């Protein structure tokens, strides 16, 4: 059954989302649909290109890097890779073209929600750590942290728009599919686990922490990020969406000494680990162990590690490391996470890995999006979660 493509126009905008006019929406949709084409039509053919046009002419590859070096000369890979890189750059150009002319108005809206609120804690002494400042991460001009004027939130507002393009609407109208997936899993597998104090690290604009705060309305939630404009926007966005039980804190997750040992029952991260250097990951893992109460859970949402994965799949997944300004992606996915977490204090062998999933959003994909055959298109991604219970 042919299914409608995700459309920006169907998005239920929250009050802080930048204004998008007709032509800008058409451009957002074009890039979104190009991304769908690249992943649904071109990616499946990449294996054929490798098997038929490259593999017969090279020595048996020993690593994903051997495959990449050979594929660099393949026309099909070159075309896909250039298009993919371009959709990313165009997403950011378009996001900025939409947001920058309204940057002052957006800052004023954010200020309206943030003024005098103790649930927003900014700290001028916090700098963006080297892992976030060394490159424009995933080609995002200014990363998550650059401010062009006092109270600016434009990088955050542009990120909010652009996620729809890159994820082709699969994370839902509020781009919170990851957080929803964590909640679904906790509620179905651990219904008795009712965390009272929740910590989310590297929250950016808070997409994935909101479902947790809503699922556990009695919990006090703390969401941490180093990036000032993102945390400012996150706080206002949560308020605008009526979520009141989160305190947004500008802080470095490598050192959260303002919180005592055992302060949290649940510590989460979403798509955070792959943007960390190995030393930052080690320090943050230690903080997770220290801050978790006995019986508490640490859950990291991530893409799967490379160990045990077929070399060709590793090569495809590693595209971001080499071509999308994600220098920590490959090194992080090569790590033995068990060892990292054990060194941080967790019990050896206590790491478990589980697939967690959210539903696709009928507001984007239509009312039958989660039924039967229809799940083949627009299906929400299955996330890989690494979990650790503190005994
Ligand atoms: C990929 S984003 C995370 C996405 C977000 N968790 C979500 O679900 O939408 C990575 C975030 O981590 C932040 N970050 C990087 N290093 C950090 C650190 N040491 N402490 C706190 N935040 C950090 C960055 O500023 C950025 O906002």
Tab-separated table of C-alpha atoms and ligand atoms in Angstrom:
chain	number	residue	atom	x	y	z
A	1	UNK	CA	0.000	0.000	0.000
A	2	UNK	CA	1.450	3.386	-0.983
A	3	UNK	CA	1.629	5.675	2.002
A	4	UNK	CA	1.678	9.439	2.283
A	5	UNK	CA	5.070	10.919	2.993
A	6	UNK	CA	5.600	12.775	6.261
A	7	UNK	CA	4.516	16.378	5.945
A	8	UNK	CA	5.684	19.358	7.934
A	9	UNK	CA	2.312	21.005	7.419
A	10	UNK	CA	0.655	18.336	9.557
A	11	UNK	CA	2.887	19.079	12.502
A	12	UNK	CA	1.222	20.163	15.692
A	13	UNK	CA	3.563	23.032	16.448
A	14	UNK	CA	4.269	23.906	20.057
A	15	UNK	CA	4.150	27.595	20.914
A	16	UNK	CA	7.885	28.129	20.655
A	17	UNK	CA	8.471	26.519	17.301
A	18	UNK	CA	9.698	29.127	14.808
A	19	UNK	CA	7.132	30.379	12.297
A	20	UNK	CA	7.412	28.484	9.027
A	21	UNK	CA	5.763	29.932	5.928
A	22	UNK	CA	4.372	28.004	2.958
A	23	UNK	CA	7.558	28.006	0.888
A	24	UNK	CA	9.762	27.152	3.848
A	25	UNK	CA	7.458	24.226	4.686
A	26	UNK	CA	7.758	23.051	1.086
A	27	UNK	CA	11.551	23.127	1.417
A	28	UNK	CA	11.441	21.256	4.743
A	29	UNK	CA	9.213	18.651	3.109
A	30	UNK	CA	11.480	18.357	0.069
A	31	UNK	CA	14.515	17.646	2.250
A	32	UNK	CA	12.529	15.240	4.417
A	33	UNK	CA	11.349	13.305	1.365
A	34	UNK	CA	14.835	13.283	-0.113
A	35	UNK	CA	16.028	11.712	3.141
A	36	UNK	CA	13.273	9.097	2.898
A	37	UNK	CA	14.350	8.355	-0.670
A	38	UNK	CA	17.997	8.028	0.344
A	39	UNK	CA	17.282	5.637	3.184
A	40	UNK	CA	14.404	3.619	1.715
A	41	UNK	CA	15.483	3.364	-1.922
A	42	UNK	CA	19.204	3.944	-2.126
A	43	UNK	CA	20.509	2.354	1.082
A	44	UNK	CA	19.138	-1.126	0.297
A	45	UNK	CA	20.940	-1.018	-3.068
A	46	UNK	CA	24.272	-0.101	-1.505
A	47	UNK	CA	24.897	-3.718	-0.504
A	48	UNK	CA	24.357	-4.760	-4.153
A	49	UNK	CA	26.798	-2.087	-5.312
A	50	UNK	CA	29.355	-3.439	-2.852
A	51	UNK	CA	28.757	-7.122	-3.565
A	52	UNK	CA	28.708	-6.772	-7.370
A	53	UNK	CA	30.925	-3.811	-8.200
A	54	UNK	CA	33.515	-3.697	-5.416
A	55	UNK	CA	33.934	-6.894	-3.395
A	56	UNK	CA	34.993	-9.157	-6.308
A	57	UNK	CA	37.933	-6.828	-7.010
A	58	UNK	CA	39.408	-6.398	-3.512
A	59	UNK	CA	41.085	-8.618	-0.949
A	60	UNK	CA	38.926	-10.013	1.833
A	61	UNK	CA	38.220	-6.945	4.049
A	62	UNK	CA	39.399	-7.235	7.641
A	63	UNK	CA	37.718	-4.112	9.010
A	64	UNK	CA	34.965	-1.661	8.040
A	65	UNK	CA	37.721	0.746	7.009
A	66	UNK	CA	38.828	-1.651	4.252
A	67	UNK	CA	35.285	-1.579	2.865
A	68	UNK	CA	35.088	2.208	3.119
A	69	UNK	CA	38.382	2.759	1.306
A	70	UNK	CA	37.212	0.538	-1.535
A	71	UNK	CA	33.729	2.065	-1.676
A	72	UNK	CA	35.142	5.605	-1.949
A	73	UNK	CA	35.727	4.866	-5.646
A	74	UNK	CA	32.244	3.499	-6.269
A	75	UNK	CA	29.884	5.829	-8.154
A	76	UNK	CA	26.746	4.679	-6.344
A	77	UNK	CA	28.309	5.270	-2.932
A	78	UNK	CA	29.672	8.644	-4.054
A	79	UNK	CA	26.231	9.790	-5.205
A	80	UNK	CA	24.432	8.605	-2.040
A	81	UNK	CA	27.087	10.002	0.266
A	82	UNK	CA	27.142	13.413	-1.440
A	83	UNK	CA	23.341	13.620	-1.363
A	84	UNK	CA	23.210	12.614	2.274
A	85	UNK	CA	25.824	15.160	3.250
A	86	UNK	CA	23.953	17.781	1.237
A	87	UNK	CA	20.606	17.090	2.878
A	88	UNK	CA	22.309	17.635	6.227
A	89	UNK	CA	23.943	20.897	5.160
A	90	UNK	CA	20.715	22.105	3.512
A	91	UNK	CA	18.737	21.232	6.646
A	92	UNK	CA	20.971	23.535	8.656
A	93	UNK	CA	20.984	26.280	6.030
A	94	UNK	CA	17.210	26.170	5.858
A	95	UNK	CA	16.839	26.079	9.641
A	96	UNK	CA	19.020	29.159	9.924
A	97	UNK	CA	17.242	30.934	7.055
A	98	UNK	CA	13.954	30.392	8.910
A	99	UNK	CA	15.167	31.171	12.417
A	100	UNK	CA	17.693	34.001	12.116
A	101	UNK	CA	15.250	36.653	10.805
A	102	UNK	CA	12.979	35.932	13.792
A	103	UNK	CA	15.765	35.351	16.326
A	104	UNK	CA	14.946	38.399	18.460
A	105	UNK	CA	11.244	37.554	18.561
A	106	UNK	CA	12.041	33.950	19.531
A	107	UNK	CA	14.387	35.133	22.281
A	108	UNK	CA	11.627	37.379	23.627
A	109	UNK	CA	9.114	34.484	23.651
A	110	UNK	CA	11.604	32.305	25.488
A	111	UNK	CA	12.283	35.051	28.002
A	112	UNK	CA	8.561	35.377	28.626
A	113	UNK	CA	8.445	31.755	29.828
A	114	UNK	CA	11.798	31.849	31.640
A	115	UNK	CA	11.711	35.141	33.508
A	116	UNK	CA	12.174	34.686	37.256
A	117	UNK	CA	11.801	30.883	37.141
A	118	UNK	CA	13.882	28.927	39.642
A	119	UNK	CA	13.422	25.830	37.454
A	120	UNK	CA	15.999	27.315	35.071
A	121	UNK	CA	19.538	27.390	36.443
A	122	UNK	CA	22.111	28.959	34.161
A	123	UNK	CA	25.769	29.166	35.061
A	124	UNK	CA	28.070	31.530	33.164
A	125	UNK	CA	31.106	29.558	34.275
A	126	UNK	CA	30.112	26.454	32.332
A	127	UNK	CA	31.915	26.132	29.029
A	128	UNK	CA	31.064	23.828	26.153
A	129	UNK	CA	33.395	20.844	26.624
A	130	UNK	CA	35.926	20.053	23.936
A	131	UNK	CA	33.801	17.216	22.499
A	132	UNK	CA	31.052	19.688	21.689
A	133	UNK	CA	33.247	22.567	20.595
A	134	UNK	CA	35.919	20.856	18.492
A	135	UNK	CA	33.728	20.690	15.347
A	136	UNK	CA	30.315	21.936	14.256
A	137	UNK	CA	28.778	18.657	15.351
A	138	UNK	CA	26.787	16.926	12.591
A	139	UNK	CA	27.477	19.991	10.420
A	140	UNK	CA	25.345	22.152	12.717
A	141	UNK	CA	26.723	25.698	12.518
A	142	UNK	CA	27.604	26.850	16.038
A	143	UNK	CA	26.813	23.445	17.561
A	144	UNK	CA	24.339	23.511	20.438
A	145	UNK	CA	26.034	26.317	22.315
A	146	UNK	CA	26.773	29.380	20.151
A	147	UNK	CA	24.967	32.617	21.027
A	148	UNK	CA	24.890	35.500	18.556
A	149	UNK	CA	23.518	37.979	21.090
A	150	UNK	CA	22.512	37.967	24.731
A	151	UNK	CA	19.560	35.568	25.349
A	152	UNK	CA	19.841	34.134	21.837
A	153	UNK	CA	18.260	30.692	21.258
A	154	UNK	CA	18.621	30.469	17.489
A	155	UNK	CA	20.825	27.322	17.405
A	156	UNK	CA	18.259	25.549	19.575
A	157	UNK	CA	15.284	26.742	17.518
A	158	UNK	CA	16.975	25.632	14.317
A	159	UNK	CA	17.781	22.214	15.835
A	160	UNK	CA	14.120	21.851	16.825
A	161	UNK	CA	13.009	22.408	13.210
A	162	UNK	CA	15.717	20.318	11.600
A	163	UNK	CA	15.168	17.100	13.547
A	164	UNK	CA	11.972	16.515	11.572
A	165	UNK	CA	13.951	16.579	8.330
A	166	UNK	CA	16.723	14.224	9.397
A	167	UNK	CA	14.463	11.722	11.150
A	168	UNK	CA	11.715	12.028	8.495
A	169	UNK	CA	9.085	12.610	11.169
A	170	UNK	CA	9.718	9.198	12.736
A	171	UNK	CA	10.251	10.688	16.182
A	172	UNK	CA	6.811	12.274	16.191
A	173	UNK	CA	5.462	15.811	16.179
A	174	UNK	CA	7.512	16.702	19.235
A	175	UNK	CA	10.558	14.641	18.227
A	176	UNK	CA	10.220	12.761	21.502
A	177	UNK	CA	10.107	9.163	20.218
A	178	UNK	CA	13.213	8.204	22.195
A	179	UNK	CA	11.735	9.381	25.494
A	180	UNK	CA	8.432	7.713	24.690
A	181	UNK	CA	10.252	4.468	23.962
A	182	UNK	CA	11.963	4.568	27.380
A	183	UNK	CA	8.623	5.203	29.082
A	184	UNK	CA	6.903	2.367	27.154
A	185	UNK	CA	9.605	-0.062	28.184
A	186	UNK	CA	9.678	1.015	31.842
A	187	UNK	CA	5.916	0.857	32.162
A	188	UNK	CA	5.521	-2.516	30.500
A	189	UNK	CA	8.621	-4.240	31.936
A	190	UNK	CA	9.056	-2.513	35.295
A	191	UNK	CA	5.651	-1.156	36.317
A	192	UNK	CA	6.614	-1.235	40.002
A	193	UNK	CA	9.660	0.942	39.418
A	194	UNK	CA	8.369	4.422	40.231
A	195	UNK	CA	11.337	6.805	40.231
A	196	UNK	CA	10.939	9.867	42.421
A	197	UNK	CA	14.116	11.622	41.309
A	198	UNK	CA	15.107	11.505	37.652
A	199	UNK	CA	18.229	12.919	36.005
A	200	UNK	CA	18.615	13.323	32.232
A	201	UNK	CA	22.113	14.114	30.957
A	202	UNK	CA	22.835	16.011	27.718
A	203	UNK	CA	19.162	16.941	27.367
A	204	UNK	CA	19.729	19.570	24.602
A	205	UNK	CA	16.271	21.099	24.117
A	206	UNK	CA	14.583	18.531	26.333
A	207	UNK	CA	12.778	16.490	23.654
A	208	UNK	CA	13.224	13.140	25.271
A	209	UNK	CA	13.026	14.063	28.927
A	210	UNK	CA	9.491	15.463	28.659
A	211	UNK	CA	7.774	12.055	28.230
A	212	UNK	CA	9.543	10.847	31.389
A	213	UNK	CA	8.444	13.882	33.386
A	214	UNK	CA	4.888	13.368	32.126
A	215	UNK	CA	4.878	9.623	32.832
A	216	UNK	CA	6.097	10.196	36.406
A	217	UNK	CA	4.361	13.455	37.348
A	218	UNK	CA	5.254	13.037	41.046
A	219	UNK	CA	8.956	12.830	40.220
A	220	UNK	CA	11.365	15.709	40.493
A	221	UNK	CA	13.263	15.752	37.244
A	222	UNK	CA	16.607	17.429	36.601
A	223	UNK	CA	17.784	17.884	33.005
A	224	UNK	CA	21.383	18.899	32.437
A	225	UNK	CA	23.288	20.290	29.481
A	226	UNK	CA	26.337	22.493	29.016
A	227	UNK	CA	24.840	24.481	26.112
A	228	UNK	CA	23.267	27.688	27.345
A	229	UNK	CA	20.935	28.553	24.434
A	230	UNK	CA	19.697	24.962	24.301
A	231	UNK	CA	18.942	24.764	28.009
A	232	UNK	CA	17.226	28.149	27.914
A	233	UNK	CA	15.035	27.048	24.992
A	234	UNK	CA	14.417	23.635	26.626
A	235	UNK	CA	13.051	25.255	29.770
A	236	UNK	CA	10.722	27.585	27.891
A	237	UNK	CA	9.606	24.749	25.589
A	238	UNK	CA	8.708	22.533	28.572
A	239	UNK	CA	6.744	25.385	30.166
A	240	UNK	CA	4.977	26.119	26.893
A	241	UNK	CA	3.966	22.448	26.752
A	242	UNK	CA	2.691	22.581	30.335
A	243	UNK	CA	5.389	20.351	31.866
A	244	UNK	CA	6.257	21.764	35.284
A	245	UNK	CA	8.294	19.119	37.119
A	246	UNK	CA	11.645	19.589	35.379
A	247	UNK	CA	14.502	21.805	36.508
A	248	UNK	CA	16.839	22.600	33.627
A	249	UNK	CA	20.428	23.077	34.768
A	250	UNK	CA	23.371	24.324	32.780
A	251	UNK	CA	26.100	22.019	34.054
A	252	UNK	CA	28.787	19.654	32.917
A	253	UNK	CA	27.727	16.031	33.425
A	254	UNK	CA	31.360	15.115	34.065
A	255	UNK	CA	31.167	16.876	37.396
A	256	UNK	CA	27.829	17.263	39.134
A	257	UNK	CA	29.249	17.796	42.616
A	258	UNK	CA	26.244	19.971	43.532
A	259	UNK	CA	24.271	16.691	43.884
A	260	UNK	CA	25.003	14.284	46.726
A	261	UNK	CA	25.755	10.576	46.231
A	262	UNK	CA	22.599	8.535	45.591
A	263	UNK	CA	20.495	11.579	44.626
A	264	UNK	CA	18.590	9.919	41.739
A	265	UNK	CA	16.540	6.753	41.154
A	266	UNK	CA	16.706	6.939	37.369
A	267	UNK	CA	19.437	8.488	35.211
A	268	UNK	CA	18.850	8.604	31.453
A	269	UNK	CA	20.677	9.732	28.353
A	270	UNK	CA	19.344	9.832	24.780
A	271	UNK	CA	21.700	9.757	21.829
A	272	UNK	CA	24.313	11.373	24.053
A	273	UNK	CA	27.144	8.864	24.449
A	274	UNK	CA	28.259	9.003	20.798
A	275	UNK	CA	29.018	12.720	21.096
A	276	UNK	CA	31.420	12.188	24.015
A	277	UNK	CA	35.178	11.718	24.028
A	278	UNK	CA	36.316	8.534	25.770
A	279	UNK	CA	37.518	10.509	28.804
A	280	UNK	CA	34.188	12.390	29.050
A	281	UNK	CA	32.322	9.077	28.773
A	282	UNK	CA	34.432	7.595	31.581
A	283	UNK	CA	33.889	10.610	33.849
A	284	UNK	CA	30.149	10.719	33.155
A	285	UNK	CA	29.787	6.991	33.808
A	286	UNK	CA	31.471	7.507	37.203
A	287	UNK	CA	29.062	10.339	37.986
A	288	UNK	CA	26.119	8.122	36.991
A	289	UNK	CA	27.289	5.447	39.412
A	290	UNK	CA	27.855	7.920	42.229
A	291	UNK	CA	24.573	9.764	41.749
A	292	UNK	CA	22.410	6.662	41.451
A	293	UNK	CA	20.638	5.401	44.570
A	294	UNK	CA	20.789	1.676	45.480
A	295	UNK	CA	18.225	-0.117	43.303
A	296	UNK	CA	18.331	2.736	40.798
A	297	UNK	CA	18.536	2.401	37.030
A	298	UNK	CA	20.873	4.029	34.537
A	299	UNK	CA	19.555	3.791	30.959
A	300	UNK	CA	21.384	4.990	27.851
A	301	UNK	CA	19.549	5.172	24.533
A	302	UNK	CA	22.011	4.667	21.686
A	303	UNK	CA	22.677	2.982	18.383
A	304	UNK	CA	24.126	-0.521	18.830
A	305	UNK	CA	27.854	-1.118	19.369
A	306	UNK	CA	29.880	-2.462	16.443
A	307	UNK	CA	31.235	-5.590	18.179
A	308	UNK	CA	29.759	-8.669	16.529
A	309	UNK	CA	28.144	-6.644	13.744
A	310	UNK	CA	28.726	-7.559	10.095
A	311	UNK	CA	31.531	-5.415	8.599
A	312	UNK	CA	29.327	-3.984	5.860
A	313	UNK	CA	26.752	-2.777	8.394
A	314	UNK	CA	29.549	-1.271	10.491
A	315	UNK	CA	30.784	0.560	7.393
A	316	UNK	CA	27.300	1.976	6.675
A	317	UNK	CA	26.715	3.019	10.269
A	318	UNK	CA	30.143	4.616	10.433
A	319	UNK	CA	29.314	7.104	7.669
A	320	UNK	CA	28.646	9.799	10.272
A	321	UNK	CA	32.160	9.560	11.712
A	322	UNK	CA	33.872	10.345	8.446
A	323	UNK	CA	31.353	12.440	6.539
A	324	UNK	CA	29.040	14.108	9.051
A	325	UNK	CA	31.341	15.796	11.569
A	326	UNK	CA	30.732	13.165	14.240
A	327	UNK	CA	34.324	12.397	15.279
A	328	UNK	CA	33.354	10.424	18.398
A	329	UNK	CA	30.730	8.231	16.711
A	330	UNK	CA	33.039	5.438	15.509
A	331	UNK	CA	35.424	5.409	18.501
A	332	UNK	CA	32.449	5.276	20.890
A	333	UNK	CA	30.743	2.453	19.001
A	334	UNK	CA	34.015	0.491	19.100
A	335	UNK	CA	34.242	0.640	22.898
A	336	UNK	CA	33.584	-2.279	25.204
A	337	UNK	CA	30.876	-0.506	27.180
A	338	UNK	CA	30.819	-3.227	29.833
A	339	UNK	CA	34.386	-2.306	30.698
A	340	UNK	CA	33.652	1.432	30.766
A	341	UNK	CA	30.713	0.929	33.118
A	342	UNK	CA	32.543	-1.593	35.301
A	343	UNK	CA	35.448	0.821	35.710
A	344	UNK	CA	32.897	3.427	36.787
A	345	UNK	CA	31.816	1.183	39.653
A	346	UNK	CA	28.900	-0.859	38.265
A	347	UNK	CA	28.938	-4.631	38.836
A	348	UNK	CA	30.807	-6.611	36.200
A	349	UNK	CA	28.337	-8.171	33.800
A	350	UNK	CA	25.502	-5.981	34.990
A	351	UNK	CA	25.035	-4.201	31.643
A	352	UNK	CA	22.006	-5.333	29.700
A	353	UNK	CA	20.923	-4.235	26.274
A	354	UNK	CA	17.312	-4.047	25.149
A	355	UNK	CA	15.376	-2.760	22.136
A	356	UNK	CA	12.835	-0.110	23.071
A	357	UNK	CA	10.261	1.285	20.678
A	358	UNK	CA	7.689	4.059	20.445
A	359	UNK	CA	4.682	4.253	18.148
A	360	UNK	CA	4.759	6.426	15.067
A	361	UNK	CA	2.752	9.600	15.314
A	362	UNK	CA	-0.670	9.422	13.604
A	363	UNK	CA	-0.544	13.235	13.346
A	364	UNK	CA	2.235	12.766	10.809
A	365	UNK	CA	1.604	9.334	9.308
A	366	UNK	CA	-2.187	9.021	9.447
A	367	UNK	CA	-4.557	7.244	11.793
A	368	UNK	CA	-3.677	3.725	10.604
A	369	UNK	CA	0.067	4.295	10.965
A	370	UNK	CA	0.464	1.723	13.734
A	371	UNK	CA	-1.769	-0.931	12.257
A	372	UNK	CA	-0.788	-4.127	10.452
A	373	UNK	CA	0.967	-3.703	7.138
A	374	UNK	CA	1.065	0.047	7.494
A	375	UNK	CA	3.848	-0.398	10.042
A	376	UNK	CA	6.179	-1.146	7.156
A	377	UNK	CA	6.288	2.489	6.295
A	378	UNK	CA	6.836	5.194	8.831
A	379	UNK	CA	7.660	2.622	11.469
A	380	UNK	CA	9.229	4.124	14.553
A	381	UNK	CA	12.851	3.150	14.928
A	382	UNK	CA	13.758	0.540	17.492
A	383	UNK	CA	16.207	2.122	19.863
A	384	UNK	CA	18.980	0.266	21.522
A	385	UNK	CA	19.097	0.888	25.258
A	386	UNK	CA	22.007	-0.016	27.532
A	387	UNK	CA	20.848	-0.430	31.097
A	388	UNK	CA	22.517	-0.804	34.456
A	389	UNK	CA	20.823	-1.440	37.785
A	390	UNK	CA	22.787	-0.300	40.806
A	391	UNK	CA	22.736	-3.137	43.305
B	1	LIG	C1	23.133	14.568	20.694
B	1	LIG	S1	22.749	15.793	21.825
B	1	LIG	C2	21.642	14.923	22.895
B	1	LIG	C3	20.223	14.871	22.399
B	1	LIG	C4	19.171	14.901	23.464
B	1	LIG	N1	19.501	14.043	24.570
B	1	LIG	C5	17.812	14.507	22.923
B	1	LIG	O1	17.296	13.493	23.362
B	1	LIG	O2	17.283	15.223	22.072
B	1	LIG	C6	24.169	15.981	22.847
B	1	LIG	C7	24.029	17.064	23.911
B	1	LIG	O3	24.986	16.827	24.944
B	1	LIG	C8	25.481	18.067	25.397
B	1	LIG	N2	26.754	17.794	26.073
B	1	LIG	C9	27.918	17.405	25.522
B	1	LIG	N3	28.830	17.176	26.487
B	1	LIG	C10	28.216	17.408	27.676
B	1	LIG	C11	28.620	17.329	29.026
B	1	LIG	N4	29.865	16.982	29.374
B	1	LIG	N5	27.735	17.637	29.996
B	1	LIG	C12	26.452	18.001	29.666
B	1	LIG	N6	26.031	18.088	28.401
B	1	LIG	C13	26.881	17.799	27.415
B	1	LIG	C14	25.556	18.919	24.158
B	1	LIG	O4	25.567	20.288	24.485
B	1	LIG	C15	24.284	18.481	23.412
B	1	LIG	O5	23.214	19.293	23.745
